[in-house]
XYZ file of C-alpha atoms in Angstrom:
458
model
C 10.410 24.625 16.529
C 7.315 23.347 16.605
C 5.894 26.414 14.754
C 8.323 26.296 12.189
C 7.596 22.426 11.520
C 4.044 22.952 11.771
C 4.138 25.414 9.017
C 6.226 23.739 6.414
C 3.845 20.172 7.134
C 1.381 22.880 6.514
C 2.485 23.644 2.797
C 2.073 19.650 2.223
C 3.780 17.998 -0.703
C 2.734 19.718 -3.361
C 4.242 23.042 -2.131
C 7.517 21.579 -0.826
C 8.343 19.218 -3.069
C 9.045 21.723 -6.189
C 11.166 23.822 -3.542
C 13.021 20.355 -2.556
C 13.644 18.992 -5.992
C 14.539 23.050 -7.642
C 17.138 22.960 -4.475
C 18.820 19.490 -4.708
C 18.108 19.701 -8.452
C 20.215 22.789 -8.813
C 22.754 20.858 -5.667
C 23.691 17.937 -8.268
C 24.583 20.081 -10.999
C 20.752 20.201 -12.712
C 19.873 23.584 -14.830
C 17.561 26.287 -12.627
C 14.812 25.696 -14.903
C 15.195 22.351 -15.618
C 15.132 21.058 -11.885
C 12.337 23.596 -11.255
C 10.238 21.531 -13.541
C 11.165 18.352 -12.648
C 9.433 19.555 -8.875
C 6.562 21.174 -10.838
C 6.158 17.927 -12.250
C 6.079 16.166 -8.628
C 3.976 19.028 -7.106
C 1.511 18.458 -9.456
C 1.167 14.880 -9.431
C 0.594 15.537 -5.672
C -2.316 17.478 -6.514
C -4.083 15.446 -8.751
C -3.344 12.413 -6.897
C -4.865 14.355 -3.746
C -7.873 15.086 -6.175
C -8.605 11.786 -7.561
C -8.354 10.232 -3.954
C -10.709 12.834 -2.894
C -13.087 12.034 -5.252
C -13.198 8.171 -3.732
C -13.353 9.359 0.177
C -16.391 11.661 -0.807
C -17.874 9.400 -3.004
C -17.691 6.059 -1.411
C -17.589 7.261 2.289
C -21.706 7.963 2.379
C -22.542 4.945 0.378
C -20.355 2.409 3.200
C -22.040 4.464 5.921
C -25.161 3.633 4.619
C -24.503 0.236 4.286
C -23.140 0.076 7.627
C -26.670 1.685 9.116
C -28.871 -0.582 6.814
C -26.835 -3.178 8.572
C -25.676 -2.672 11.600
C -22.581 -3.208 11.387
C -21.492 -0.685 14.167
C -18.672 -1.361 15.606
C -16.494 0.428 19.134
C -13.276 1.826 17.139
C -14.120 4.890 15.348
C -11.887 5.152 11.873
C -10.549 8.423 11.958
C -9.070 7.997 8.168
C -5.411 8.556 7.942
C -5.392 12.452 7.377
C -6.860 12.969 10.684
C -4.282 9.939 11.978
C -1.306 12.049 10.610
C -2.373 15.135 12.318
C -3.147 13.801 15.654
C 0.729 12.592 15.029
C 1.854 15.704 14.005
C 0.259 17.567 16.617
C 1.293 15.681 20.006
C 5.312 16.217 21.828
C 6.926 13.707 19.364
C 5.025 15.199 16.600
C 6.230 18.733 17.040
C 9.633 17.716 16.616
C 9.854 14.279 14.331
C 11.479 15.913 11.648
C 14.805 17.397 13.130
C 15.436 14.173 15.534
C 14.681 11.811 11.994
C 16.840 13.638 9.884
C 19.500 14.025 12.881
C 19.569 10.025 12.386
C 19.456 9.867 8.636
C 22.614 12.267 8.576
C 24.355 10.387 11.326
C 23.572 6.967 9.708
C 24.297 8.441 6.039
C 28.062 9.961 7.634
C 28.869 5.798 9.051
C 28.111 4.143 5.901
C 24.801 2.179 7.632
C 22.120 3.458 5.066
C 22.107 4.648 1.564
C 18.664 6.115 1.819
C 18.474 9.422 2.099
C 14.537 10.237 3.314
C 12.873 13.182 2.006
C 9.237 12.374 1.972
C 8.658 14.691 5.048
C 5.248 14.044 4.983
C 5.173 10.387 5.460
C 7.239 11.111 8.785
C 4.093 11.248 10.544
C 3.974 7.513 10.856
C 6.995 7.699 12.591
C 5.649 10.477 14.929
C 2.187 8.127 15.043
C 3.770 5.477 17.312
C 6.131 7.656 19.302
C 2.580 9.331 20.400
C 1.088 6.039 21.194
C 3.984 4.700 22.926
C 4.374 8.039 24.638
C 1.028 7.370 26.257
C 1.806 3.854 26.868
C 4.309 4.658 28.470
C 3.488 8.130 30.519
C 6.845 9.481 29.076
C 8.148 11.552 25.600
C 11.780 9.905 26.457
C 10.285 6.015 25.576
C 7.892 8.392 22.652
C 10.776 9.210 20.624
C 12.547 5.814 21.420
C 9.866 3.952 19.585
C 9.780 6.682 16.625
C 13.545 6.315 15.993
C 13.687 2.437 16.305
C 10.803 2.699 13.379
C 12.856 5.574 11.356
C 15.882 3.078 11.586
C 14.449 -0.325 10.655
C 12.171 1.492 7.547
C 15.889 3.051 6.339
C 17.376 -0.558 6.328
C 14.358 -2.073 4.900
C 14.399 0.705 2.328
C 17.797 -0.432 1.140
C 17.321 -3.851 1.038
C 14.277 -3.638 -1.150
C 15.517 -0.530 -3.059
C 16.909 -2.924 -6.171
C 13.682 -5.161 -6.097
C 11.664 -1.985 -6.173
C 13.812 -0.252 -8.952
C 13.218 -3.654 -11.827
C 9.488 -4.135 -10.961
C 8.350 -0.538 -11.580
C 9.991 1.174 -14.581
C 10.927 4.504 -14.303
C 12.126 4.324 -10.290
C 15.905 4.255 -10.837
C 17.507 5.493 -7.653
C 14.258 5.906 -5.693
C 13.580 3.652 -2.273
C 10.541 3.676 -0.108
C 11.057 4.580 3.262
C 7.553 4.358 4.097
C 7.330 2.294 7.528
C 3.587 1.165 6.298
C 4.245 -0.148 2.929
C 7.723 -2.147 4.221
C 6.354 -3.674 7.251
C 3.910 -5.884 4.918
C 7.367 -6.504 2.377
C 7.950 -9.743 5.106
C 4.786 -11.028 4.724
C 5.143 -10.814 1.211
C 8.055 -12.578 1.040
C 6.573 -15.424 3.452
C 3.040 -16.072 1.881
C 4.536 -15.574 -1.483
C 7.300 -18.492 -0.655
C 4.278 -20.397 1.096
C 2.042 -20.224 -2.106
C 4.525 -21.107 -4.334
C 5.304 -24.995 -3.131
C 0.486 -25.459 -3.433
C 1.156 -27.565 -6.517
C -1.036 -26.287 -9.420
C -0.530 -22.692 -8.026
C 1.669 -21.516 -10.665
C -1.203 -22.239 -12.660
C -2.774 -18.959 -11.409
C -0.227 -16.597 -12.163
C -2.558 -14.166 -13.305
C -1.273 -10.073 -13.862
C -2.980 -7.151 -14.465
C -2.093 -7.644 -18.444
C -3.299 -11.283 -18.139
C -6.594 -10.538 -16.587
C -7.111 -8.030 -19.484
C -6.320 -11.045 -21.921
C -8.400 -14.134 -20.059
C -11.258 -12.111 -19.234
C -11.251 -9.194 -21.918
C -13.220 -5.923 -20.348
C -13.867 -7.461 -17.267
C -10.372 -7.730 -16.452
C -10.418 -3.807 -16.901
C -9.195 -1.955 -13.584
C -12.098 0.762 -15.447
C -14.698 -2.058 -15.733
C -13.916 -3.691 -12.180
C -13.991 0.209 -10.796
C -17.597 0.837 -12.364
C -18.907 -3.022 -11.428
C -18.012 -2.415 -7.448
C -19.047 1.174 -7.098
C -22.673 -0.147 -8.546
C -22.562 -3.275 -6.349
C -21.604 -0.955 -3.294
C -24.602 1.356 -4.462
C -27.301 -1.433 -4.380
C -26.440 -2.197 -0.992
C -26.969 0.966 -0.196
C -30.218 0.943 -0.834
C -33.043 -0.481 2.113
C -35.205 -1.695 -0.316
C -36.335 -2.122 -3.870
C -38.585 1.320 -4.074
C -34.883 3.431 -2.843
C -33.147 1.063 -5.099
C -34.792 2.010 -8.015
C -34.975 5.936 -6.732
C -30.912 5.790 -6.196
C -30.466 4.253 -10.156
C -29.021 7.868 -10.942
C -26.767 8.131 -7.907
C -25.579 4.438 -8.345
C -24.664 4.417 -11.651
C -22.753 7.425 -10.660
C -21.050 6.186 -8.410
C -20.159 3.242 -10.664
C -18.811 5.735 -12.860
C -16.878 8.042 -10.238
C -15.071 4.847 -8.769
C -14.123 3.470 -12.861
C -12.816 7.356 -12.968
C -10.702 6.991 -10.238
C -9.299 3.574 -11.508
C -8.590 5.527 -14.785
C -7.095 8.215 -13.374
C -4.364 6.996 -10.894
C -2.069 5.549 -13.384
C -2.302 8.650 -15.870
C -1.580 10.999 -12.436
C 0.825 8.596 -10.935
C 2.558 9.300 -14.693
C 3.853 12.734 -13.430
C 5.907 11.560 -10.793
C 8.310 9.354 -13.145
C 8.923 12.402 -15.489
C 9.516 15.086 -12.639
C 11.722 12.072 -11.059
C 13.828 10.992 -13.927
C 15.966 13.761 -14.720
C 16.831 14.364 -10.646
C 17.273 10.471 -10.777
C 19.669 10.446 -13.734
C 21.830 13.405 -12.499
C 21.879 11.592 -9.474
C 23.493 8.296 -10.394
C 25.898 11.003 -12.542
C 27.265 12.687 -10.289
C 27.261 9.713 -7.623
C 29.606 7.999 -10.560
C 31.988 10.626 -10.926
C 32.745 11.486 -7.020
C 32.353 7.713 -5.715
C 32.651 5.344 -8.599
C 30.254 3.549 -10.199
C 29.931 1.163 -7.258
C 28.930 3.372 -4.992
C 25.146 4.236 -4.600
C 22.469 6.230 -2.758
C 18.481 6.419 -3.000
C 16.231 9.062 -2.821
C 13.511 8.229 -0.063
C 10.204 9.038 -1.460
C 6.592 8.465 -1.166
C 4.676 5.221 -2.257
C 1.805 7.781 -3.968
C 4.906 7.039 -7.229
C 3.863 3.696 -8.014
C 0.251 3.262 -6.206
C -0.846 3.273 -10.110
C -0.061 0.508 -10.899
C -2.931 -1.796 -12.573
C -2.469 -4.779 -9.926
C -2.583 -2.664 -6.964
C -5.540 -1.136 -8.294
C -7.452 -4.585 -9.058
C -6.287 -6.103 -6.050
C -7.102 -2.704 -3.596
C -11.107 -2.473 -5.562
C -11.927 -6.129 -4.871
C -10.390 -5.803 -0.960
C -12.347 -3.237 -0.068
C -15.560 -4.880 0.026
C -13.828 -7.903 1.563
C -11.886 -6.291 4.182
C -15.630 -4.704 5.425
C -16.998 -8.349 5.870
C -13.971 -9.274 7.895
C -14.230 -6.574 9.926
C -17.714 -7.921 11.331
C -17.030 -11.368 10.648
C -13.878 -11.769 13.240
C -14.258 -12.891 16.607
C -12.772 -9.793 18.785
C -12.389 -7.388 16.105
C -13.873 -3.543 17.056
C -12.200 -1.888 13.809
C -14.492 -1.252 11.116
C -12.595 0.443 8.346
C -14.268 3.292 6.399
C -12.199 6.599 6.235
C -9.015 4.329 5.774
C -10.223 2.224 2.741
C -8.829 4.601 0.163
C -5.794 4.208 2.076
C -5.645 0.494 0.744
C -3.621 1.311 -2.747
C -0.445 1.364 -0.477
C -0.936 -1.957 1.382
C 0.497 -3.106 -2.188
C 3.174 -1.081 -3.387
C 6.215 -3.417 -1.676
C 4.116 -6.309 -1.798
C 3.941 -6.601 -6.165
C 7.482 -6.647 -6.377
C 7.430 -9.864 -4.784
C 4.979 -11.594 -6.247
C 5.993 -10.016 -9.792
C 2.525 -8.699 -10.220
C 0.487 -12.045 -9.734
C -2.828 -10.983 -9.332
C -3.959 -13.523 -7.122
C -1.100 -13.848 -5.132
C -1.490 -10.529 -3.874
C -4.871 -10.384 -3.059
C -3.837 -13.893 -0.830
C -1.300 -11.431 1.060
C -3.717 -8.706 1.202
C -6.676 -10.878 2.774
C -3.830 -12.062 5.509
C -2.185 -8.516 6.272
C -5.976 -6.758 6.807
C -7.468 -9.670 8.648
C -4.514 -9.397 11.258
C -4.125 -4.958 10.716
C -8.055 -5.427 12.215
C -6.825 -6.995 14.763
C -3.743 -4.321 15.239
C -5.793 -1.382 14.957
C -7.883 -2.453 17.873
C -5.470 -3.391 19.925
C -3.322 0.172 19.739
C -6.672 1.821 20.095
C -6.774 2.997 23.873
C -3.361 4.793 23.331
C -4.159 6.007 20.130
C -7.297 7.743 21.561
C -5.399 9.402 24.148
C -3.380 11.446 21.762
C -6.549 11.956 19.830
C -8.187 13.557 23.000
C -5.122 15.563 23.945
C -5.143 17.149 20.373
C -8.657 17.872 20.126
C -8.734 19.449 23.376
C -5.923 21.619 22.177
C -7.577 22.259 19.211
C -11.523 22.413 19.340
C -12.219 23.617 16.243
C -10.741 20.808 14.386
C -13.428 18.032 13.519
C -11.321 16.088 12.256
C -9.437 14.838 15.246
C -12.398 14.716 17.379
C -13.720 10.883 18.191
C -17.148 10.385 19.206
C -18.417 9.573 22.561
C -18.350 6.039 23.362
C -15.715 5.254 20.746
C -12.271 4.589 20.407
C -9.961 6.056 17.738
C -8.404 3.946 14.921
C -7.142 3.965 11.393
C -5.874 1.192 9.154
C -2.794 3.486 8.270
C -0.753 3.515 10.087
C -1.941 1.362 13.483
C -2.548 -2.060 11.135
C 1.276 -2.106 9.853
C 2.741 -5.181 11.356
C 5.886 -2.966 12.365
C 3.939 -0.364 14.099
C 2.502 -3.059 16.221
C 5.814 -4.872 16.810
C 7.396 -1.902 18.783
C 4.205 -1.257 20.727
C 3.664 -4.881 21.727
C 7.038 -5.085 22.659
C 6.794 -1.699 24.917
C 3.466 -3.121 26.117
C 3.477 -6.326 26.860
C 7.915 -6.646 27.762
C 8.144 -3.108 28.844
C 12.223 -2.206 29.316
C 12.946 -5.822 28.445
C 10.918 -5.263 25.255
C 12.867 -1.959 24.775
C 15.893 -3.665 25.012
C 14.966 -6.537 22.544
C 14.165 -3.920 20.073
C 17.360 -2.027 20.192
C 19.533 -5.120 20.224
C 17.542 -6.050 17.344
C 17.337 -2.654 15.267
C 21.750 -2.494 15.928
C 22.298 -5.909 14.558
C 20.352 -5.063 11.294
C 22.218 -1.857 11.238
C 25.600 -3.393 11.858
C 24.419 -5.816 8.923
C 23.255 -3.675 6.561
C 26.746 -1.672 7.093
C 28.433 -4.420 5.798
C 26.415 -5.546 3.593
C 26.777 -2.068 1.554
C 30.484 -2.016 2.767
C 30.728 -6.290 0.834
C 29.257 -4.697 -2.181
């Protein structure tokens, strides 16, 4: 089994996902070649959206190590980034076999009426296998490993549901779709919270600022293009240890200005491809849904966050954090994260956080500052575990850099050890042990039980 799951993680989403869609495409009554481009569609999103983010990792990643040598800003947790995250995940026990024991619970939740979600973003289940493998070393045992995984499978289903509707009327073009993504909903509380909190500052309404409105109040500069180009130059400068390099590195900074205003371009025209490969599936969905069940009775497609992560908020808000979240990192008493790898990871801090705050530019920055100041803190608390699995795996496999963490560190990465959930079920195994086990299962049946009803009320 784990071969078999190995190899189809292996094909990644751009592979699968045109098998997947051509499948249920053809499933819900979709023409062969009609559904088969609807997943060509998706596929190749994937691709350019793994392009485009490639182009930031290898173009900002040498110009924050530099800064972080010109200023020592060393710190003890090594940021592994999340691709090497997901396969230290993939790669321990509860890796091997996350897929068949989540989808076992989807089904089995789908058959008693307790979620409408139905989860195929396969790829995004290595979150779910990320804190099985740190509780499984927490722990000394695969049994409390896959406890933890499933309690996080469960509560992202419900709090893919209840935020399903909210999701669908911010971004257009999502009918259907829910985000069962355990690190973009465990920030959706937060979101509501600060949001709530923000709104009774009197004069805050006053700053209800979106993307649109930036582009209106402070013409070009309000450009997610403009705002790319202006950081990546800023984050060159530093780069350079004094004015003789700075001058010398004038070609590479302004190229890097450019390569990071590229990348703010790009997303949204990429991020394009996934609402028309999604629509038609989406539409026959809701169709056929109609005619079996009524038209009260609905399910969601579970699918990735990469959908929506162009959106021209997330992409202001995500360029001005980065820089931010890298003085917070040094600046906090007891912190020993220093992100680097994981910043281009940041675009999907925001995707359940906007459609809360409608967009408001400032507003979600506000939540942003608050869930990465206390993810620092997360990440370096789940790092002992979290370098256990990463030793296990790279002592299976020694050819793999990737997974590899250098002596005198410990491993970290802001995705998916930061997410507020993540760190709720390990605290709770950590610090409570089996009484912290059984607060989290009395917890994740009552919002089952509750979300039954509420589905079964409407």
């Amino acid at each position: 089994m784990e071969a078999v799951f190995s190899y189809i993680i292996g094909l990644g989403a751009a592979v699968m996902m045109p098998i997947i869609f051509t499948i249920l495409g053809v499933c819900i009554g979709i023409k062969f070649s009609k559904a088969l481009k609807s997943g060509l569609y998706v596929g190749v999103g994937f691709v350019g959206l793994g392009v485009i983010t490639g182009l930031l990792t290898a173009s900002l990643g040498p110009a924050l190590s530099q800064v972080v040598e010109i200023y020592g800003l060393e710190l003890n947790v090594f940021d592994m980034g999340w691709p090497a995250a997901a396969s230290v995940a993939y790669n321990t026990t509860v890796g091997a076999f996350i897929i068949p024991v989540c989808l076992g619970v989807n089904l089995v939740l789908l058959i008693l009426g307790c979620t409408r979600t139905v989860n195929i973003d396969l790829w995004n289940y290595w979150h779910f296998a990320f804190i099985g493998a740190v509780v499984y070393f927490l722990m000394d045992s695969i049994a409390w490993g896959f406890f933890a995984a499933i309690i996080c499978y469960i509560v992202t289903l419900v709090m893919a549901d209840l935020t399903a509707k909210k999701f669908q009327k911010f971004y257009p073009g999502m009918d259907g779709i829910s985000i069962p993504q355990p690190f973009c909903q465990g920030f959706t509380p937060f979101a509501i919270v600060i949001g709530k909190v923000l709104d009774r500052i009197p004069g805050f309404d006053k700053l209800n600022i979106d993307a649109e409105g930036m582009k209106k109040k402070f013409g070009l500069f309000g450009e997610p293009l403009f705002l790319g180009v202006i950081i990546g130059i800023i984050i060159g400068c530093l780069a350079s240890k004094n004015t003789t390099e700075l001058v010398d590195n004038i070609p590479a900074t302004l190229g890097l200005g450019i390569k990071m205003g590229a990348v703010m371009e790009l997303i949204p025209r990429i991020t394009s491809l996934f609402i028309e490969g999604l629509k038609p599936i989406s539409e026959a969905t809701r169709e056929l849904i109609a005619q079996k069940f009524g038209a009260d009775k609905e399910f969601y497609i579970g699918m990735s966050p990469a959908l929506v992560i162009g959106h021209p908020t997330t992409l202001i808000v995500s360029l001005l954090l980065i820089p931010v979240t890298l003085v917070l990192a040094v600046a906090l008493p007891g912190n020993q994260f220093l992100p680097l790898a994981s910043l281009a990871g940041m675009f999907y801090v925001f995707v359940m956080v906007l459609p809360y705050t409608n967009g408001n530019v400032v507003k979600s920055f506000i939540i942003g500052l608050v869930v990465m100041a206390i993810g620092l803190y997360f990440v370096t608390l789940m790092a002992d575990n979290f370098t256990s699995a990463a030793h296990e795996v790279s002592a299976a496999h020694p050819d793999d850099k990737a997974v590899q963490v250098p002596d005198g560190f410990s491993a970290g990465a802001l995705d998916f050890a930061s997410s507020p959930l993540a760190f709720a079920i390990y605290a709770g195994m950590k610090y409570l042990s089996y009484i912290g086990a059984g607060i989290l299962t009395v917890l994740t049946l009552a919002l089952v039980v509750w979300n039954r009803m509420r589905i079964n009320r409407k």
